[in-house]
mmCIF file of C-alpha atoms and ligand atoms in Angstrom:
data_model
loop_
_atom_site.group_PDB
_atom_site.id
_atom_site.type_symbol
_atom_site.label_atom_id
_atom_site.label_comp_id
_atom_site.label_asym_id
_atom_site.label_seq_id
_atom_site.Cartn_x
_atom_site.Cartn_y
_atom_site.Cartn_z
ATOM 1 C CA GLU A 1 -10.805 18.306 6.092
ATOM 2 C CA LYS A 2 -12.824 16.410 3.524
ATOM 3 C CA ASP A 3 -12.153 19.232 1.062
ATOM 4 C CA GLY A 4 -15.847 19.667 0.389
ATOM 5 C CA TYR A 5 -16.480 15.976 -0.340
ATOM 6 C CA PRO A 6 -19.257 14.286 1.661
ATOM 7 C CA HIS A 7 -16.995 11.363 2.610
ATOM 8 C CA TYR A 8 -13.301 10.635 2.963
ATOM 9 C CA MET A 9 -13.689 7.830 0.476
ATOM 10 C CA ALA A 10 -14.874 10.256 -2.228
ATOM 11 C CA LYS A 11 -12.026 12.634 -1.438
ATOM 12 C CA GLU A 12 -9.488 9.817 -1.503
ATOM 13 C CA ILE A 13 -10.766 8.441 -4.803
ATOM 14 C CA HIS A 14 -10.310 11.885 -6.328
ATOM 15 C CA GLU A 15 -6.781 12.224 -4.958
ATOM 16 C CA GLN A 16 -5.580 9.274 -7.000
ATOM 17 C CA GLY A 17 -4.052 11.248 -9.871
ATOM 18 C CA ALA A 18 -1.978 13.248 -7.397
ATOM 19 C CA VAL A 19 -1.060 10.115 -5.429
ATOM 20 C CA LEU A 20 0.226 8.368 -8.515
ATOM 21 C CA ARG A 21 2.145 11.471 -9.554
ATOM 22 C CA SER A 22 3.895 11.712 -6.184
ATOM 23 C CA THR A 23 4.610 7.959 -6.140
ATOM 24 C CA LEU A 24 6.422 8.256 -9.469
ATOM 25 C CA LYS A 25 8.083 11.590 -8.762
ATOM 26 C CA GLY A 26 11.866 11.476 -8.967
ATOM 27 C CA ARG A 27 11.860 7.699 -9.465
ATOM 28 C CA LEU A 28 12.148 7.388 -13.221
ATOM 29 C CA LEU A 29 15.635 8.316 -14.332
ATOM 30 C CA GLU A 30 17.464 8.183 -17.603
ATOM 31 C CA GLY A 31 18.155 4.459 -18.044
ATOM 32 C CA SER A 32 16.883 3.180 -14.698
ATOM 33 C CA VAL A 33 14.515 3.426 -11.767
ATOM 34 C CA ASP A 34 15.545 4.841 -8.401
ATOM 35 C CA LEU A 35 13.558 3.308 -5.559
ATOM 36 C CA GLY A 36 15.064 5.757 -3.066
ATOM 37 C CA ASP A 37 17.334 5.566 -0.027
ATOM 38 C CA GLY A 38 15.334 2.805 1.637
ATOM 39 C CA VAL A 39 16.294 0.228 -0.969
ATOM 40 C CA ASN A 40 19.864 -1.011 -1.002
ATOM 41 C CA TRP A 41 20.446 -3.763 -3.532
ATOM 42 C CA THR A 42 23.770 -4.471 -5.200
ATOM 43 C CA PRO A 43 23.900 -5.305 -8.914
ATOM 44 C CA ASP A 44 25.155 -8.776 -7.886
ATOM 45 C CA PHE A 45 22.095 -9.333 -5.725
ATOM 46 C CA LEU A 46 19.732 -8.253 -8.508
ATOM 47 C CA GLY A 47 21.545 -10.470 -11.005
ATOM 48 C CA SER A 48 21.373 -13.493 -8.716
ATOM 49 C CA LEU A 49 17.612 -13.257 -8.112
ATOM 50 C CA ARG A 50 15.480 -16.083 -9.468
ATOM 51 C CA ARG A 51 12.320 -15.865 -7.392
ATOM 52 C CA ILE A 52 10.070 -13.144 -6.098
ATOM 53 C CA HIS A 53 7.298 -13.661 -3.575
ATOM 54 C CA LEU A 54 4.589 -11.052 -3.020
ATOM 55 C CA VAL A 55 2.608 -11.307 0.188
ATOM 56 C CA ALA A 56 -0.284 -9.199 1.525
ATOM 57 C CA CYS A 57 -3.937 -9.170 2.632
ATOM 58 C CA GLY A 58 -7.143 -7.781 1.142
ATOM 59 C CA THR A 59 -6.797 -4.929 -1.305
ATOM 60 C CA SER A 60 -3.007 -4.974 -0.936
ATOM 61 C CA TYR A 61 -3.095 -8.623 -2.036
ATOM 62 C CA TYR A 62 -4.997 -7.661 -5.174
ATOM 63 C CA ALA A 63 -2.304 -5.072 -5.943
ATOM 64 C CA CYS A 64 0.180 -7.965 -5.680
ATOM 65 C CA LEU A 65 -1.859 -10.045 -8.152
ATOM 66 C CA VAL A 66 -1.643 -7.208 -10.670
ATOM 67 C CA ALA A 67 2.094 -6.991 -9.982
ATOM 68 C CA GLU A 68 2.465 -10.726 -10.579
ATOM 69 C CA ARG A 69 1.310 -10.236 -14.142
ATOM 70 C CA VAL A 70 3.566 -7.284 -14.811
ATOM 71 C CA LEU A 71 6.611 -8.956 -13.210
ATOM 72 C CA GLU A 72 6.070 -11.982 -15.421
ATOM 73 C CA ARG A 73 5.904 -9.758 -18.459
ATOM 74 C CA TRP A 74 8.866 -7.485 -17.701
ATOM 75 C CA THR A 75 11.264 -9.850 -15.895
ATOM 76 C CA THR A 76 12.375 -13.472 -16.117
ATOM 77 C CA LEU A 77 11.747 -14.101 -12.412
ATOM 78 C CA ASP A 78 9.541 -16.839 -11.040
ATOM 79 C CA VAL A 79 6.707 -15.014 -9.315
ATOM 80 C CA LYS A 80 4.584 -16.319 -6.455
ATOM 81 C CA VAL A 81 1.789 -14.353 -4.793
ATOM 82 C CA ASP A 82 -0.032 -15.331 -1.643
ATOM 83 C CA ILE A 83 -2.360 -14.095 1.037
ATOM 84 C CA ALA A 84 -0.311 -13.494 4.191
ATOM 85 C CA SER A 85 -2.540 -15.667 6.409
ATOM 86 C CA GLU A 86 -1.875 -18.604 4.068
ATOM 87 C CA TYR A 87 1.749 -17.904 3.257
ATOM 88 C CA ARG A 88 2.798 -17.776 6.891
ATOM 89 C CA TYR A 89 1.724 -21.392 7.421
ATOM 90 C CA ARG A 90 2.932 -22.845 4.131
ATOM 91 C CA ASP A 91 6.155 -24.716 3.473
ATOM 92 C CA VAL A 92 7.565 -22.114 1.135
ATOM 93 C CA ARG A 93 11.060 -22.295 -0.396
ATOM 94 C CA ILE A 94 13.223 -19.299 0.360
ATOM 95 C CA GLY A 95 16.843 -18.911 -0.638
ATOM 96 C CA ALA A 96 19.506 -16.332 -1.346
ATOM 97 C CA ASP A 97 17.930 -16.075 -4.801
ATOM 98 C CA THR A 98 14.547 -14.970 -3.378
ATOM 99 C CA LEU A 99 13.222 -11.483 -2.854
ATOM 100 C CA ALA A 100 10.095 -11.329 -0.694
ATOM 101 C CA VAL A 101 7.865 -8.270 -0.962
ATOM 102 C CA PHE A 102 5.351 -7.415 1.764
ATOM 103 C CA VAL A 103 2.682 -4.900 0.848
ATOM 104 C CA SER A 104 0.650 -3.278 3.611
ATOM 105 C CA GLN A 105 -0.981 0.136 3.608
ATOM 106 C CA SER A 106 -0.892 0.365 7.410
ATOM 107 C CA GLY A 107 2.292 -1.613 7.956
ATOM 108 C CA GLU A 108 0.558 -3.166 10.972
ATOM 109 C CA THR A 109 -1.390 -6.125 9.555
ATOM 110 C CA ALA A 110 -0.630 -9.058 11.874
ATOM 111 C CA ASP A 111 -0.491 -11.792 9.210
ATOM 112 C CA THR A 112 1.714 -9.747 6.896
ATOM 113 C CA LEU A 113 4.132 -8.984 9.734
ATOM 114 C CA ALA A 114 4.255 -12.669 10.714
ATOM 115 C CA ALA A 115 4.936 -13.690 7.118
ATOM 116 C CA GLN A 116 7.789 -11.175 6.935
ATOM 117 C CA ARG A 117 9.337 -12.491 10.143
ATOM 118 C CA LYS A 118 9.162 -16.023 8.797
ATOM 119 C CA VAL A 119 10.998 -15.115 5.574
ATOM 120 C CA ARG A 120 13.582 -13.168 7.513
ATOM 121 C CA ALA A 121 14.221 -16.115 9.806
ATOM 122 C CA MET A 122 14.738 -18.303 6.721
ATOM 123 C CA GLY A 123 17.371 -15.926 5.382
ATOM 124 C CA GLY A 124 15.303 -14.235 2.643
ATOM 125 C CA ARG A 125 15.652 -10.601 1.678
ATOM 126 C CA CYS A 126 12.541 -8.596 2.568
ATOM 127 C CA LEU A 127 11.188 -5.456 0.900
ATOM 128 C CA GLY A 128 8.308 -3.622 2.569
ATOM 129 C CA ILE A 129 5.894 -1.384 0.701
ATOM 130 C CA THR A 130 3.777 0.688 3.085
ATOM 131 C CA ASN A 131 2.101 4.061 3.432
ATOM 132 C CA VAL A 132 3.044 4.555 7.073
ATOM 133 C CA ARG A 133 6.520 5.751 7.933
ATOM 134 C CA GLY A 134 7.610 4.309 11.272
ATOM 135 C CA SER A 135 5.101 1.432 11.117
ATOM 136 C CA THR A 136 6.162 -2.019 12.341
ATOM 137 C CA LEU A 137 6.641 -3.286 8.788
ATOM 138 C CA ALA A 138 8.709 -0.219 7.889
ATOM 139 C CA ARG A 139 10.980 -0.835 10.888
ATOM 140 C CA GLU A 140 11.447 -4.583 10.400
ATOM 141 C CA VAL A 141 12.188 -5.032 6.681
ATOM 142 C CA HIS A 142 15.635 -4.935 5.035
ATOM 143 C CA ASP A 143 14.457 -2.562 2.320
ATOM 144 C CA LEU A 144 11.613 -0.069 2.347
ATOM 145 C CA LEU A 145 9.567 1.665 -0.287
ATOM 146 C CA LEU A 146 7.249 4.274 1.230
ATOM 147 C CA LEU A 147 4.076 5.277 -0.572
ATOM 148 C CA LYS A 148 3.388 8.958 -0.606
ATOM 149 C CA ALA A 149 -0.371 8.645 -0.592
ATOM 150 C CA GLY A 150 -0.934 10.726 2.559
ATOM 151 C CA PRO A 151 -3.139 9.411 5.380
ATOM 152 C CA GLU A 152 -6.057 7.295 4.207
ATOM 153 C CA ILE A 153 -9.028 7.776 6.529
ATOM 154 C CA GLY A 154 -11.791 5.865 4.739
ATOM 155 C CA VAL A 155 -11.764 2.225 5.833
ATOM 156 C CA ALA A 156 -12.002 1.086 2.208
ATOM 157 C CA ALA A 157 -8.576 1.343 0.603
ATOM 158 C CA THR A 158 -8.630 3.397 -2.603
ATOM 159 C CA LYS A 159 -5.793 5.846 -3.097
ATOM 160 C CA THR A 160 -3.315 3.555 -1.366
ATOM 161 C CA PHE A 161 -4.156 0.821 -3.896
ATOM 162 C CA MET A 162 -3.237 3.311 -6.628
ATOM 163 C CA GLY A 163 0.008 4.123 -4.798
ATOM 164 C CA GLN A 164 0.775 0.416 -4.360
ATOM 165 C CA LEU A 165 0.266 -0.226 -8.061
ATOM 166 C CA GLY A 166 2.613 2.669 -8.856
ATOM 167 C CA ALA A 167 5.274 1.357 -6.464
ATOM 168 C CA LEU A 168 4.971 -2.234 -7.723
ATOM 169 C CA TYR A 169 5.240 -1.149 -11.355
ATOM 170 C CA LEU A 170 8.362 0.844 -10.484
ATOM 171 C CA LEU A 171 9.747 -2.287 -8.837
ATOM 172 C CA ALA A 172 8.962 -4.449 -11.883
ATOM 173 C CA LEU A 173 10.482 -1.896 -14.229
ATOM 174 C CA LYS A 174 13.606 -1.611 -12.089
ATOM 175 C CA LEU A 175 14.086 -5.371 -11.961
ATOM 176 C CA GLY A 176 13.487 -5.761 -15.701
ATOM 177 C CA TRP A 177 15.787 -2.871 -16.565
ATOM 178 C CA ASP A 178 18.679 -3.468 -14.146
ATOM 179 C CA ARG A 179 18.794 -7.225 -14.731
ATOM 180 C CA GLY A 180 18.681 -6.814 -18.488
ATOM 181 C CA ASP A 181 15.420 -8.766 -18.777
ATOM 182 C CA LEU A 182 13.851 -5.884 -20.719
ATOM 183 C CA ASN A 183 15.472 -4.386 -23.748
ATOM 184 C CA PRO A 184 16.439 -0.784 -22.948
ATOM 185 C CA ALA A 185 14.290 0.791 -25.666
ATOM 186 C CA GLU A 186 11.254 -1.109 -24.394
ATOM 187 C CA ALA A 187 12.065 -0.106 -20.808
ATOM 188 C CA GLU A 188 12.255 3.566 -21.882
ATOM 189 C CA ARG A 189 8.917 3.228 -23.627
ATOM 190 C CA LEU A 190 7.283 1.707 -20.534
ATOM 191 C CA ALA A 191 8.781 4.424 -18.321
ATOM 192 C CA SER A 192 7.305 7.131 -20.523
ATOM 193 C CA ILE A 193 3.856 5.498 -20.419
ATOM 194 C CA LEU A 194 4.081 5.272 -16.635
ATOM 195 C CA LEU A 195 4.948 8.970 -16.393
ATOM 196 C CA LYS A 196 1.858 9.974 -18.344
ATOM 197 C CA LEU A 197 -0.446 7.714 -16.376
ATOM 198 C CA PRO A 198 -1.447 10.270 -13.707
ATOM 199 C CA TYR A 199 -3.064 12.365 -16.467
ATOM 200 C CA GLU A 200 -5.009 9.350 -17.683
ATOM 201 C CA VAL A 201 -6.118 8.653 -14.114
ATOM 202 C CA GLU A 202 -7.396 12.237 -13.913
ATOM 203 C CA ARG A 203 -9.345 11.756 -17.131
ATOM 204 C CA VAL A 204 -11.135 8.784 -15.572
ATOM 205 C CA LEU A 205 -11.875 10.746 -12.400
ATOM 206 C CA GLU A 206 -13.756 13.292 -14.528
ATOM 207 C CA ARG A 207 -16.179 10.614 -15.645
ATOM 208 C CA GLU A 208 -17.887 9.984 -12.331
ATOM 209 C CA SER A 209 -21.346 10.938 -13.624
ATOM 210 C CA GLU A 210 -21.363 7.889 -15.949
ATOM 211 C CA VAL A 211 -20.624 5.611 -13.012
ATOM 212 C CA LYS A 212 -23.205 7.305 -10.847
ATOM 213 C CA LYS A 213 -25.841 6.641 -13.499
ATOM 214 C CA ALA A 214 -24.883 2.957 -13.566
ATOM 215 C CA ALA A 215 -25.135 2.820 -9.768
ATOM 216 C CA GLU A 216 -28.625 4.394 -9.926
ATOM 217 C CA THR A 217 -29.713 1.658 -12.304
ATOM 218 C CA PHE A 218 -28.194 -1.239 -10.386
ATOM 219 C CA PHE A 219 -28.129 -0.365 -6.677
ATOM 220 C CA GLY A 220 -31.202 -2.487 -5.931
ATOM 221 C CA PHE A 221 -29.654 -5.803 -6.952
ATOM 222 C CA ASP A 222 -28.452 -8.085 -4.157
ATOM 223 C CA ASN A 223 -25.984 -10.292 -6.033
ATOM 224 C CA PHE A 224 -23.299 -9.352 -8.530
ATOM 225 C CA LEU A 225 -20.797 -11.356 -10.516
ATOM 226 C CA PHE A 226 -17.544 -9.539 -11.375
ATOM 227 C CA LEU A 227 -15.510 -10.892 -14.285
ATOM 228 C CA GLY A 228 -12.125 -10.126 -15.820
ATOM 229 C CA ARG A 229 -9.159 -11.826 -17.446
ATOM 230 C CA GLY A 230 -5.437 -11.217 -17.267
ATOM 231 C CA PHE A 231 -4.684 -7.798 -15.799
ATOM 232 C CA SER A 232 -8.406 -7.260 -15.301
ATOM 233 C CA TYR A 233 -8.983 -10.321 -13.120
ATOM 234 C CA PRO A 234 -7.433 -8.824 -9.961
ATOM 235 C CA ILE A 235 -9.359 -5.622 -10.697
ATOM 236 C CA ALA A 236 -12.612 -7.583 -10.817
ATOM 237 C CA MET A 237 -11.674 -9.010 -7.403
ATOM 238 C CA GLU A 238 -10.918 -5.561 -6.030
ATOM 239 C CA GLY A 239 -14.189 -4.170 -7.422
ATOM 240 C CA ALA A 240 -16.157 -6.993 -5.802
ATOM 241 C CA LEU A 241 -14.385 -6.459 -2.478
ATOM 242 C CA LYS A 242 -15.167 -2.718 -2.516
ATOM 243 C CA LEU A 243 -18.842 -3.415 -3.205
ATOM 244 C CA LYS A 244 -19.093 -6.012 -0.413
ATOM 245 C CA GLU A 245 -17.238 -3.910 2.111
ATOM 246 C CA ILE A 246 -19.080 -0.642 1.913
ATOM 247 C CA SER A 247 -22.486 -1.486 0.458
ATOM 248 C CA TYR A 248 -22.900 -4.983 2.015
ATOM 249 C CA VAL A 249 -24.015 -6.277 -1.358
ATOM 250 C CA HIS A 250 -22.905 -9.775 -2.252
ATOM 251 C CA ALA A 251 -20.402 -9.705 -5.075
ATOM 252 C CA GLU A 252 -18.285 -12.557 -6.332
ATOM 253 C CA ALA A 253 -15.340 -12.194 -8.647
ATOM 254 C CA TYR A 254 -14.274 -14.849 -11.093
ATOM 255 C CA ALA A 255 -11.674 -15.163 -13.799
ATOM 256 C CA ALA A 256 -13.913 -14.854 -16.850
ATOM 257 C CA GLY A 257 -12.647 -18.171 -18.211
ATOM 258 C CA GLU A 258 -13.872 -19.932 -15.061
ATOM 259 C CA MET A 259 -17.474 -18.951 -15.622
ATOM 260 C CA LYS A 260 -18.288 -22.150 -17.473
ATOM 261 C CA HIS A 261 -16.845 -24.181 -14.609
ATOM 262 C CA GLY A 262 -19.603 -23.295 -12.187
ATOM 263 C CA PRO A 263 -20.697 -19.701 -11.658
ATOM 264 C CA ILE A 264 -22.618 -19.614 -14.938
ATOM 265 C CA ALA A 265 -25.305 -21.516 -13.025
ATOM 266 C CA LEU A 266 -25.954 -18.321 -11.047
ATOM 267 C CA LEU A 267 -26.804 -16.214 -14.068
ATOM 268 C CA GLU A 268 -30.348 -14.913 -14.417
ATOM 269 C CA PRO A 269 -32.010 -11.503 -14.799
ATOM 270 C CA ASN A 270 -31.549 -10.806 -11.088
ATOM 271 C CA VAL A 271 -27.775 -11.227 -11.178
ATOM 272 C CA PRO A 272 -25.945 -8.437 -12.976
ATOM 273 C CA VAL A 273 -22.500 -9.104 -14.378
ATOM 274 C CA MET A 274 -19.869 -6.394 -14.008
ATOM 275 C CA VAL A 275 -17.220 -7.125 -16.597
ATOM 276 C CA VAL A 276 -13.825 -5.447 -16.837
ATOM 277 C CA ILE A 277 -13.038 -5.592 -20.527
ATOM 278 C CA PRO A 278 -10.438 -3.116 -21.803
ATOM 279 C CA LYS A 279 -9.248 -3.476 -25.395
ATOM 280 C CA ASP A 280 -6.313 -5.835 -24.838
ATOM 281 C CA GLY A 281 -5.036 -9.193 -26.060
ATOM 282 C CA LEU A 282 -7.777 -11.049 -24.174
ATOM 283 C CA TYR A 283 -10.649 -8.787 -25.259
ATOM 284 C CA GLU A 284 -12.278 -11.297 -27.632
ATOM 285 C CA LYS A 285 -12.123 -14.042 -25.021
ATOM 286 C CA THR A 286 -13.879 -11.923 -22.427
ATOM 287 C CA LEU A 287 -16.398 -10.791 -25.020
ATOM 288 C CA SER A 288 -17.485 -14.387 -25.440
ATOM 289 C CA ASN A 289 -18.253 -14.476 -21.711
ATOM 290 C CA VAL A 290 -20.329 -11.321 -22.093
ATOM 291 C CA GLN A 291 -22.339 -13.121 -24.765
ATOM 292 C CA GLU A 292 -22.887 -16.047 -22.417
ATOM 293 C CA ALA A 293 -24.185 -13.690 -19.736
ATOM 294 C CA ARG A 294 -26.533 -11.986 -22.196
ATOM 295 C CA ALA A 295 -27.861 -15.321 -23.379
ATOM 296 C CA ARG A 296 -28.916 -15.977 -19.763
ATOM 297 C CA ARG A 297 -30.504 -12.512 -19.581
ATOM 298 C CA SER A 298 -28.136 -11.231 -16.897
ATOM 299 C CA PRO A 299 -27.800 -7.456 -17.124
ATOM 300 C CA VAL A 300 -24.228 -6.572 -18.140
ATOM 301 C CA VAL A 301 -22.276 -3.519 -17.005
ATOM 302 C CA ALA A 302 -18.979 -3.214 -18.854
ATOM 303 C CA VAL A 303 -15.901 -1.188 -17.989
ATOM 304 C CA ALA A 304 -14.564 -0.833 -21.526
ATOM 305 C CA SER A 305 -12.161 1.232 -23.626
ATOM 306 C CA ASP A 306 -12.988 4.430 -25.475
ATOM 307 C CA GLY A 307 -13.768 3.663 -29.094
ATOM 308 C CA ASP A 308 -14.947 0.099 -28.480
ATOM 309 C CA ASP A 309 -18.292 0.177 -30.320
ATOM 310 C CA LEU A 310 -18.888 -3.546 -30.274
ATOM 311 C CA ILE A 311 -19.343 -3.621 -26.519
ATOM 312 C CA CYS A 312 -22.328 -1.226 -26.783
ATOM 313 C CA GLN A 313 -24.268 -3.922 -28.605
ATOM 314 C CA MET A 314 -23.535 -6.474 -25.911
ATOM 315 C CA ALA A 315 -23.698 -4.614 -22.604
ATOM 316 C CA ASP A 316 -26.666 -2.845 -21.029
ATOM 317 C CA THR A 317 -24.427 -0.156 -19.569
ATOM 318 C CA VAL A 318 -20.928 0.819 -20.641
ATOM 319 C CA ILE A 319 -18.503 2.785 -18.482
ATOM 320 C CA ARG A 320 -15.587 4.140 -20.471
ATOM 321 C CA ILE A 321 -11.882 4.327 -19.697
ATOM 322 C CA PRO A 322 -9.159 5.720 -21.984
ATOM 323 C CA ARG A 323 -7.356 3.253 -24.228
ATOM 324 C CA CYS A 324 -3.925 2.290 -22.961
ATOM 325 C CA ASP A 325 -1.145 -0.256 -23.339
ATOM 326 C CA GLU A 326 -2.588 -3.429 -21.808
ATOM 327 C CA CYS A 327 -0.191 -3.706 -18.869
ATOM 328 C CA PHE A 328 -1.442 -0.372 -17.525
ATOM 329 C CA SER A 329 -5.216 -0.805 -17.653
ATOM 330 C CA PRO A 330 -5.551 -1.670 -13.913
ATOM 331 C CA PHE A 331 -4.668 1.921 -12.956
ATOM 332 C CA LEU A 332 -7.674 3.125 -14.954
ATOM 333 C CA SER A 333 -10.211 0.313 -14.677
ATOM 334 C CA VAL A 334 -10.166 0.169 -10.879
ATOM 335 C CA ILE A 335 -11.481 3.731 -10.570
ATOM 336 C CA PRO A 336 -15.003 3.190 -11.955
ATOM 337 C CA LEU A 337 -15.325 0.139 -9.702
ATOM 338 C CA GLN A 338 -14.377 2.167 -6.622
ATOM 339 C CA MET A 339 -16.902 4.815 -7.661
ATOM 340 C CA PHE A 340 -19.569 2.217 -8.367
ATOM 341 C CA ALA A 341 -19.189 0.766 -4.865
ATOM 342 C CA TYR A 342 -19.268 4.270 -3.408
ATOM 343 C CA HIS A 343 -22.474 5.284 -5.195
ATOM 344 C CA VAL A 344 -24.247 2.003 -4.500
ATOM 345 C CA ALA A 345 -23.365 2.364 -0.811
ATOM 346 C CA LEU A 346 -24.586 5.966 -0.847
ATOM 347 C CA LEU A 347 -27.901 5.010 -2.448
ATOM 348 C CA ARG A 348 -28.302 2.217 0.085
ATOM 349 C CA GLY A 349 -27.645 4.636 2.941
ATOM 350 C CA ARG A 350 -24.522 2.917 4.279
ATOM 351 C CA GLU A 351 -21.846 4.286 6.589
ATOM 352 C CA ILE A 352 -19.334 4.711 3.818
ATOM 353 C CA ASP A 353 -16.222 5.684 5.739
ATOM 354 C CA GLN A 354 -16.890 3.325 8.661
ATOM 355 C CA PRO A 355 -18.470 0.110 7.378
ATOM 356 C CA ARG A 356 -19.784 -2.302 9.996
ATOM 357 C CA ASN A 357 -17.461 -4.994 11.391
ATOM 358 C CA LEU A 358 -14.353 -3.573 9.715
ATOM 359 C CA ALA A 359 -11.265 -1.893 11.118
ATOM 360 C CA LYS A 360 -8.736 0.154 9.174
ATOM 361 C CA SER A 361 -5.912 -2.054 10.268
ATOM 362 C CA VAL A 362 -6.140 -5.672 11.331
ATOM 363 C CA THR A 363 -3.546 -6.039 14.062
ATOM 364 C CA VAL A 364 -4.720 -9.430 15.332
ATOM 365 C CA GLU A 365 -4.697 -12.722 13.493
HETATM 366 C C1 LIG B 401 -10.071 -3.140 1.711
HETATM 367 C C2 LIG B 401 -9.139 -3.006 2.805
HETATM 368 C C3 LIG B 401 -8.518 -4.229 3.392
HETATM 369 C C4 LIG B 401 -7.019 -4.031 3.528
HETATM 370 C C5 LIG B 401 -6.375 -5.210 4.269
HETATM 371 C C6 LIG B 401 -4.861 -5.082 4.324
HETATM 372 O O1 LIG B 401 -10.589 -1.927 1.310
HETATM 373 O O2 LIG B 401 -8.840 -1.908 3.203
HETATM 374 O O3 LIG B 401 -8.805 -5.368 2.628
HETATM 375 O O4 LIG B 401 -6.479 -3.884 2.242
HETATM 376 O O5 LIG B 401 -6.889 -5.276 5.565
HETATM 377 O O6 LIG B 401 -4.476 -3.937 5.025
HETATM 378 P P1 LIG B 401 -3.020 -3.381 4.926
HETATM 379 O O7 LIG B 401 -2.768 -2.990 3.524
HETATM 380 O O8 LIG B 401 -2.964 -2.214 5.885
HETATM 381 O O9 LIG B 401 -2.088 -4.494 5.345
#
């Protein structure tokens, strides 16, 4: 049932093109986005929205951090993102103008469910995004968007992160389009990029041998710093989480601009820096952080765009992703980081699908 792959995680990583394709299937229409029968919003409700809260744990939370950036770019809403275990105890403001979105692969995460119940009790409208039909989250929310990722067996979330990104981008595009925040020609353009994305994802999946080589070079290091800016910052966090979870290697993620505010003290030849640096509006800024790392003789592994020659002079190892419009790079840049964690874990002889101390769904607080 692993389709010839040695682990579920490897199989699930390679399913991501198909997962994204099925997430988008039938959703992008002429002039709008259809989120399906589970979502029932009136035009008045959409027009009256001012705030959107995104709440989740772990990898699902990182998907929300990516969504925060895209919602800010495509809509005029005020966006707040929080970890469910924090959100549930905070004094948040909820009103009739607030949409709260709960993202949970399993639909059973205790903190996420508690946060949803809190918003509901305060009169907020709740949308659930989950992979499990019939899960507690799916049953309790007002509106439901189901991922079509298929069962995820590996404890480390991979293909469901891809599905969550797809669903959250559809949500952002719908809100921007239906509320008139996006101009229609721009919305059409974004929709057509989204539709082609599964092919780009498949192109990245074909490049596993590059990542494997990087893992062979770096699997012996015990501490990693992951850096990114903008859309790449949540991806750096997700890459660090994957590495910690399945290889038990210490990895810390920082917004690249924060490096000078502390973590730069960690840099030395024993601490490799994994930098997510696609060619986007913040490229030059992140490049300056790469220079800082080099100056401290930290080995640099860069996830960078095709055609970026400059990065070859700065990084010890470069892993390539296709060039794309900057809002969409997370779909592509996360894949080499998943593969890197997988290969490091493999080389370290870890239990990849069943890492120690972890459960697939966290049903207690
Ligand atoms: C990481 C991972 C966890 C989950 C988190 C939330 O690979 O799997 O961090 O993302 O426990 O789980 P769900 O999405 O089921 O609420």
